[in-house]
Amino acid sequence: MKPYTLPLFPLNVVTFPNGLLPLRIFETRYLNMVRSCLRNNTPFGLVASRKSEQGLPFHAVGTVLHIIDADVVELGLMNIRCRGMQRFRVLTARQQGDGLWVGEVEDIPEEGELNIPEDLQSTGSFLKQLMESLGEQGVAESQLPFLKPYRFDDCAWVSGRWCEILALPLADKQRMLELDSPLVRLELVNDWIQAELAKGR
């Protein structure tokens, strides 16, 4: 994978490929970053923040985000919605004078489509039921937590959506993002769901 330059946005959040992330932008450095991305139709990189006395204040593996729509609420305040693209790894990074981090990064190879095995199919079924219930409640498509196309039979898509909505610690979500096997990620998600269901019995 050929390295390239990417503006970085450290946040206390983890988003996966094909995920939806709404953001409220108000800091000058990020307003300028978003304007540049919109003007040039370029992405930026989301990296999860971490406390580090040595090294970078964010994790090295993140997700490329593409802005799908933006709305200027008022002067100095912008709402955007982003789609997660591919994962990437930060090779080096520097902080500009305005405080914006810029990284030299390389893409992590895409996780290919993999059908959910029979013993894990409940993970896709539960997610589908959630989306159907939101539709029955009259939730507008623009307010739904996921972007189409829905792939309820794909390990990577289902595991990513669960990781985004489950109440997992940030460090655990980051570890999930760094896993190269969507099947292993889905198995871990299933274990967590089953443990939560067992608590409710």
PDB file of C-alpha atoms in Angstrom:
ATOM      1  CA  MET A   1       0.000   0.000   0.000  1.00  0.00           C
ATOM      2  CA  LYS A   2       1.367   3.377  -1.036  1.00  0.00           C
ATOM      3  CA  PRO A   3       1.614   5.930   1.810  1.00  0.00           C
ATOM      4  CA  TYR A   4      -0.279   9.217   1.481  1.00  0.00           C
ATOM      5  CA  THR A   5      -1.000  12.322   3.550  1.00  0.00           C
ATOM      6  CA  LEU A   6      -4.225  12.595   5.543  1.00  0.00           C
ATOM      7  CA  PRO A   7      -5.524  15.207   8.019  1.00  0.00           C
ATOM      8  CA  LEU A   8      -6.318  13.496  11.328  1.00  0.00           C
ATOM      9  CA  PHE A   9      -9.183  14.078  13.746  1.00  0.00           C
ATOM     10  CA  PRO A  10      -8.546  12.516  17.193  1.00  0.00           C
ATOM     11  CA  LEU A  11     -11.803  11.803  19.056  1.00  0.00           C
ATOM     12  CA  ASN A  12     -13.099   9.564  21.816  1.00  0.00           C
ATOM     13  CA  VAL A  13     -14.955   7.451  19.273  1.00  0.00           C
ATOM     14  CA  VAL A  14     -14.274   4.526  16.947  1.00  0.00           C
ATOM     15  CA  THR A  15     -16.017   4.115  13.593  1.00  0.00           C
ATOM     16  CA  PHE A  16     -15.691   1.162  11.236  1.00  0.00           C
ATOM     17  CA  PRO A  17     -15.720   0.907   7.433  1.00  0.00           C
ATOM     18  CA  ASN A  18     -19.241   1.556   6.055  1.00  0.00           C
ATOM     19  CA  GLY A  19     -20.249   3.179   9.334  1.00  0.00           C
ATOM     20  CA  LEU A  20     -22.116   6.446   9.764  1.00  0.00           C
ATOM     21  CA  LEU A  21     -20.714   9.167  12.012  1.00  0.00           C
ATOM     22  CA  PRO A  22     -22.452  12.522  12.598  1.00  0.00           C
ATOM     23  CA  LEU A  23     -20.138  15.229  13.964  1.00  0.00           C
ATOM     24  CA  ARG A  24     -20.558  18.770  15.263  1.00  0.00           C
ATOM     25  CA  ILE A  25     -17.552  20.853  14.255  1.00  0.00           C
ATOM     26  CA  PHE A  26     -16.678  24.074  16.097  1.00  0.00           C
ATOM     27  CA  GLU A  27     -12.912  24.260  16.603  1.00  0.00           C
ATOM     28  CA  THR A  28     -11.227  26.495  14.026  1.00  0.00           C
ATOM     29  CA  ARG A  29      -8.641  23.898  12.985  1.00  0.00           C
ATOM     30  CA  TYR A  30     -11.355  21.338  12.249  1.00  0.00           C
ATOM     31  CA  LEU A  31     -13.686  23.837  10.581  1.00  0.00           C
ATOM     32  CA  ASN A  32     -10.812  24.669   8.224  1.00  0.00           C
ATOM     33  CA  MET A  33     -10.131  20.964   7.702  1.00  0.00           C
ATOM     34  CA  VAL A  34     -13.781  20.252   6.866  1.00  0.00           C
ATOM     35  CA  ARG A  35     -13.980  23.217   4.477  1.00  0.00           C
ATOM     36  CA  SER A  36     -10.863  21.962   2.692  1.00  0.00           C
ATOM     37  CA  CYS A  37     -12.281  18.425   2.470  1.00  0.00           C
ATOM     38  CA  LEU A  38     -15.565  19.727   1.043  1.00  0.00           C
ATOM     39  CA  ARG A  39     -13.841  22.055  -1.386  1.00  0.00           C
ATOM     40  CA  ASN A  40     -11.491  19.375  -2.717  1.00  0.00           C
ATOM     41  CA  ASN A  41     -13.769  16.345  -2.192  1.00  0.00           C
ATOM     42  CA  THR A  42     -11.108  14.704  -0.044  1.00  0.00           C
ATOM     43  CA  PRO A  43     -11.405  12.594   3.133  1.00  0.00           C
ATOM     44  CA  PHE A  44      -9.948  12.903   6.604  1.00  0.00           C
ATOM     45  CA  GLY A  45      -8.886  10.295   9.131  1.00  0.00           C
ATOM     46  CA  LEU A  46     -10.610   9.502  12.417  1.00  0.00           C
ATOM     47  CA  VAL A  47      -8.276   8.216  15.136  1.00  0.00           C
ATOM     48  CA  ALA A  48      -9.273   7.309  18.678  1.00  0.00           C
ATOM     49  CA  SER A  49      -7.649   9.493  21.328  1.00  0.00           C
ATOM     50  CA  ARG A  50      -5.492   8.001  24.035  1.00  0.00           C
ATOM     51  CA  LYS A  51      -3.390   9.283  26.894  1.00  0.00           C
ATOM     52  CA  SER A  52       0.287   8.928  26.147  1.00  0.00           C
ATOM     53  CA  GLU A  53       3.213  10.646  27.800  1.00  0.00           C
ATOM     54  CA  GLN A  54       5.403   9.389  24.991  1.00  0.00           C
ATOM     55  CA  GLY A  55       4.450   9.152  21.366  1.00  0.00           C
ATOM     56  CA  LEU A  56       1.248  10.262  19.673  1.00  0.00           C
ATOM     57  CA  PRO A  57      -1.915  11.144  21.642  1.00  0.00           C
ATOM     58  CA  PHE A  58      -3.999   8.816  19.478  1.00  0.00           C
ATOM     59  CA  HIS A  59      -4.007   5.241  18.246  1.00  0.00           C
ATOM     60  CA  ALA A  60      -2.143   4.320  15.078  1.00  0.00           C
ATOM     61  CA  VAL A  61      -5.075   2.529  13.396  1.00  0.00           C
ATOM     62  CA  GLY A  62      -8.065   4.615  12.321  1.00  0.00           C
ATOM     63  CA  THR A  63     -10.777   4.905   9.669  1.00  0.00           C
ATOM     64  CA  VAL A  64     -10.857   7.141   6.605  1.00  0.00           C
ATOM     65  CA  LEU A  65     -14.033   9.276   6.636  1.00  0.00           C
ATOM     66  CA  HIS A  66     -15.729  10.845   3.637  1.00  0.00           C
ATOM     67  CA  ILE A  67     -18.160  13.704   4.289  1.00  0.00           C
ATOM     68  CA  ILE A  68     -21.555  12.879   2.759  1.00  0.00           C
ATOM     69  CA  ASP A  69     -23.376  16.055   3.815  1.00  0.00           C
ATOM     70  CA  ALA A  70     -22.705  19.249   5.749  1.00  0.00           C
ATOM     71  CA  ASP A  71     -24.811  22.007   7.237  1.00  0.00           C
ATOM     72  CA  VAL A  72     -23.618  25.354   8.579  1.00  0.00           C
ATOM     73  CA  VAL A  73     -25.747  25.841  11.698  1.00  0.00           C
ATOM     74  CA  GLU A  74     -24.356  29.266  12.546  1.00  0.00           C
ATOM     75  CA  LEU A  75     -21.108  31.140  12.235  1.00  0.00           C
ATOM     76  CA  GLY A  76     -18.378  28.882  13.617  1.00  0.00           C
ATOM     77  CA  LEU A  77     -20.597  25.791  13.923  1.00  0.00           C
ATOM     78  CA  MET A  78     -21.079  23.047  11.346  1.00  0.00           C
ATOM     79  CA  ASN A  79     -22.871  19.692  11.417  1.00  0.00           C
ATOM     80  CA  ILE A  80     -21.536  16.985   9.137  1.00  0.00           C
ATOM     81  CA  ARG A  81     -22.312  13.333   8.454  1.00  0.00           C
ATOM     82  CA  CYS A  82     -19.525  11.013   7.392  1.00  0.00           C
ATOM     83  CA  ARG A  83     -19.249   7.530   5.927  1.00  0.00           C
ATOM     84  CA  GLY A  84     -16.474   5.257   7.112  1.00  0.00           C
ATOM     85  CA  MET A  85     -14.316   4.051   4.246  1.00  0.00           C
ATOM     86  CA  GLN A  86     -11.234   1.857   4.714  1.00  0.00           C
ATOM     87  CA  ARG A  87      -9.021   1.425   7.756  1.00  0.00           C
ATOM     88  CA  PHE A  88      -5.557   2.977   7.760  1.00  0.00           C
ATOM     89  CA  ARG A  89      -2.369   2.915   9.802  1.00  0.00           C
ATOM     90  CA  VAL A  90      -0.471   6.050  10.819  1.00  0.00           C
ATOM     91  CA  LEU A  91       3.205   5.758   9.891  1.00  0.00           C
ATOM     92  CA  THR A  92       4.273   9.222  11.072  1.00  0.00           C
ATOM     93  CA  ALA A  93       2.411  12.342  12.141  1.00  0.00           C
ATOM     94  CA  ARG A  94       3.125  15.991  12.820  1.00  0.00           C
ATOM     95  CA  GLN A  95       1.108  18.795  14.360  1.00  0.00           C
ATOM     96  CA  GLN A  96       0.743  21.983  12.358  1.00  0.00           C
ATOM     97  CA  GLY A  97       0.932  25.460  13.798  1.00  0.00           C
ATOM     98  CA  ASP A  98      -2.882  25.642  13.982  1.00  0.00           C
ATOM     99  CA  GLY A  99      -2.966  22.442  16.039  1.00  0.00           C
ATOM    100  CA  LEU A 100      -4.212  20.139  13.274  1.00  0.00           C
ATOM    101  CA  TRP A 101      -2.513  16.746  13.108  1.00  0.00           C
ATOM    102  CA  VAL A 102      -1.448  15.541   9.661  1.00  0.00           C
ATOM    103  CA  GLY A 103      -0.345  11.962   9.160  1.00  0.00           C
ATOM    104  CA  GLU A 104       1.603   9.967   6.635  1.00  0.00           C
ATOM    105  CA  VAL A 105      -0.614   6.886   6.465  1.00  0.00           C
ATOM    106  CA  GLU A 106      -1.140   3.677   4.549  1.00  0.00           C
ATOM    107  CA  ASP A 107      -4.416   1.863   3.920  1.00  0.00           C
ATOM    108  CA  ILE A 108      -5.030  -1.486   5.563  1.00  0.00           C
ATOM    109  CA  PRO A 109      -6.264  -4.057   3.013  1.00  0.00           C
ATOM    110  CA  GLU A 110     -10.046  -4.286   2.850  1.00  0.00           C
ATOM    111  CA  GLU A 111     -11.784  -7.074   4.705  1.00  0.00           C
ATOM    112  CA  GLY A 112     -13.464  -9.136   1.985  1.00  0.00           C
ATOM    113  CA  GLU A 113     -17.128 -10.097   2.192  1.00  0.00           C
ATOM    114  CA  LEU A 114     -17.662 -13.212   4.297  1.00  0.00           C
ATOM    115  CA  ASN A 115     -21.055 -14.757   4.913  1.00  0.00           C
ATOM    116  CA  ILE A 116     -22.013 -15.142   8.558  1.00  0.00           C
ATOM    117  CA  PRO A 117     -21.741 -18.804   9.639  1.00  0.00           C
ATOM    118  CA  GLU A 118     -24.869 -20.520  10.888  1.00  0.00           C
ATOM    119  CA  ASP A 119     -23.923 -20.430  14.574  1.00  0.00           C
ATOM    120  CA  LEU A 120     -23.565 -16.621  14.464  1.00  0.00           C
ATOM    121  CA  GLN A 121     -26.561 -15.727  12.303  1.00  0.00           C
ATOM    122  CA  SER A 122     -28.481 -14.387  15.297  1.00  0.00           C
ATOM    123  CA  THR A 123     -26.116 -11.385  15.319  1.00  0.00           C
ATOM    124  CA  GLY A 124     -27.353 -10.338  11.883  1.00  0.00           C
ATOM    125  CA  SER A 125     -30.977 -11.169  12.744  1.00  0.00           C
ATOM    126  CA  PHE A 126     -30.919  -9.044  15.922  1.00  0.00           C
ATOM    127  CA  LEU A 127     -29.477  -6.118  13.968  1.00  0.00           C
ATOM    128  CA  LYS A 128     -32.138  -6.461  11.258  1.00  0.00           C
ATOM    129  CA  GLN A 129     -34.878  -6.535  13.903  1.00  0.00           C
ATOM    130  CA  LEU A 130     -33.452  -3.346  15.424  1.00  0.00           C
ATOM    131  CA  MET A 131     -33.607  -1.535  12.097  1.00  0.00           C
ATOM    132  CA  GLU A 132     -37.127  -2.809  11.404  1.00  0.00           C
ATOM    133  CA  SER A 133     -38.305  -1.626  14.822  1.00  0.00           C
ATOM    134  CA  LEU A 134     -36.904   1.849  14.184  1.00  0.00           C
ATOM    135  CA  GLY A 135     -38.773   1.958  10.878  1.00  0.00           C
ATOM    136  CA  GLU A 136     -42.000   0.883  12.600  1.00  0.00           C
ATOM    137  CA  GLN A 137     -41.515   3.704  15.105  1.00  0.00           C
ATOM    138  CA  GLY A 138     -41.449   6.179  12.230  1.00  0.00           C
ATOM    139  CA  VAL A 139     -37.781   7.126  12.531  1.00  0.00           C
ATOM    140  CA  ALA A 140     -36.768   9.048   9.409  1.00  0.00           C
ATOM    141  CA  GLU A 141     -34.118   7.478   7.194  1.00  0.00           C
ATOM    142  CA  SER A 142     -31.828  10.461   7.806  1.00  0.00           C
ATOM    143  CA  GLN A 143     -31.964   9.676  11.546  1.00  0.00           C
ATOM    144  CA  LEU A 144     -31.195   5.970  11.275  1.00  0.00           C
ATOM    145  CA  PRO A 145     -27.845   4.829  12.740  1.00  0.00           C
ATOM    146  CA  PHE A 146     -26.718   2.940   9.619  1.00  0.00           C
ATOM    147  CA  LEU A 147     -26.212   3.761   5.965  1.00  0.00           C
ATOM    148  CA  LYS A 148     -27.491   1.652   3.094  1.00  0.00           C
ATOM    149  CA  PRO A 149     -26.796  -0.821   1.665  1.00  0.00           C
ATOM    150  CA  TYR A 150     -27.530  -3.024   4.668  1.00  0.00           C
ATOM    151  CA  ARG A 151     -25.586  -6.280   4.630  1.00  0.00           C
ATOM    152  CA  PHE A 152     -27.066  -8.346   7.443  1.00  0.00           C
ATOM    153  CA  ASP A 153     -25.379 -11.518   6.163  1.00  0.00           C
ATOM    154  CA  ASP A 154     -21.803 -10.133   6.030  1.00  0.00           C
ATOM    155  CA  CYS A 155     -19.386 -10.642   8.928  1.00  0.00           C
ATOM    156  CA  ALA A 156     -17.506  -7.361   8.493  1.00  0.00           C
ATOM    157  CA  TRP A 157     -20.618  -5.196   8.080  1.00  0.00           C
ATOM    158  CA  VAL A 158     -22.564  -6.717  10.977  1.00  0.00           C
ATOM    159  CA  SER A 159     -19.612  -6.810  13.376  1.00  0.00           C
ATOM    160  CA  GLY A 160     -18.753  -3.191  12.554  1.00  0.00           C
ATOM    161  CA  ARG A 161     -22.286  -1.952  13.187  1.00  0.00           C
ATOM    162  CA  TRP A 162     -22.519  -3.800  16.498  1.00  0.00           C
ATOM    163  CA  CYS A 163     -19.157  -2.450  17.647  1.00  0.00           C
ATOM    164  CA  GLU A 164     -20.366   1.089  16.895  1.00  0.00           C
ATOM    165  CA  ILE A 165     -23.605   0.836  18.901  1.00  0.00           C
ATOM    166  CA  LEU A 166     -22.637  -1.448  21.790  1.00  0.00           C
ATOM    167  CA  ALA A 167     -21.675   0.155  25.081  1.00  0.00           C
ATOM    168  CA  LEU A 168     -18.104  -1.110  24.927  1.00  0.00           C
ATOM    169  CA  PRO A 169     -15.157   0.808  26.402  1.00  0.00           C
ATOM    170  CA  LEU A 170     -13.267   2.851  23.818  1.00  0.00           C
ATOM    171  CA  ALA A 171     -10.148   0.683  24.226  1.00  0.00           C
ATOM    172  CA  ASP A 172     -12.175  -2.456  23.442  1.00  0.00           C
ATOM    173  CA  LYS A 173     -13.696  -0.854  20.337  1.00  0.00           C
ATOM    174  CA  GLN A 174     -10.215   0.129  19.206  1.00  0.00           C
ATOM    175  CA  ARG A 175      -8.994  -3.450  19.652  1.00  0.00           C
ATOM    176  CA  MET A 176     -11.967  -4.606  17.581  1.00  0.00           C
ATOM    177  CA  LEU A 177     -11.044  -2.140  14.825  1.00  0.00           C
ATOM    178  CA  GLU A 178      -7.473  -3.411  14.763  1.00  0.00           C
ATOM    179  CA  LEU A 179      -8.550  -7.038  14.264  1.00  0.00           C
ATOM    180  CA  ASP A 180      -7.928  -8.173  10.693  1.00  0.00           C
ATOM    181  CA  SER A 181     -10.474 -11.005  10.852  1.00  0.00           C
ATOM    182  CA  PRO A 182     -14.142  -9.939  10.613  1.00  0.00           C
ATOM    183  CA  LEU A 183     -15.141 -13.428  11.706  1.00  0.00           C
ATOM    184  CA  VAL A 184     -13.136 -13.205  14.939  1.00  0.00           C
ATOM    185  CA  ARG A 185     -14.626  -9.740  15.550  1.00  0.00           C
ATOM    186  CA  LEU A 186     -18.138 -11.102  15.067  1.00  0.00           C
ATOM    187  CA  GLU A 187     -17.453 -14.015  17.411  1.00  0.00           C
ATOM    188  CA  LEU A 188     -16.373 -11.548  20.112  1.00  0.00           C
ATOM    189  CA  VAL A 189     -19.481  -9.421  19.475  1.00  0.00           C
ATOM    190  CA  ASN A 190     -21.653 -12.517  19.791  1.00  0.00           C
ATOM    191  CA  ASP A 191     -19.995 -13.457  23.092  1.00  0.00           C
ATOM    192  CA  TRP A 192     -20.737  -9.956  24.436  1.00  0.00           C
ATOM    193  CA  ILE A 193     -24.368 -10.046  23.289  1.00  0.00           C
ATOM    194  CA  GLN A 194     -24.913 -13.497  24.785  1.00  0.00           C
ATOM    195  CA  ALA A 195     -23.384 -12.396  28.078  1.00  0.00           C
ATOM    196  CA  GLU A 196     -25.711  -9.361  28.174  1.00  0.00           C
ATOM    197  CA  LEU A 197     -28.741 -11.526  27.370  1.00  0.00           C
ATOM    198  CA  ALA A 198     -27.755 -13.920  30.151  1.00  0.00           C
ATOM    199  CA  LYS A 199     -27.728 -11.021  32.642  1.00  0.00           C
ATOM    200  CA  GLY A 200     -31.310 -10.206  31.751  1.00  0.00           C
ATOM    201  CA  ARG A 201     -32.638 -13.694  32.351  1.00  0.00           C
TER     202      ARG A 201
END
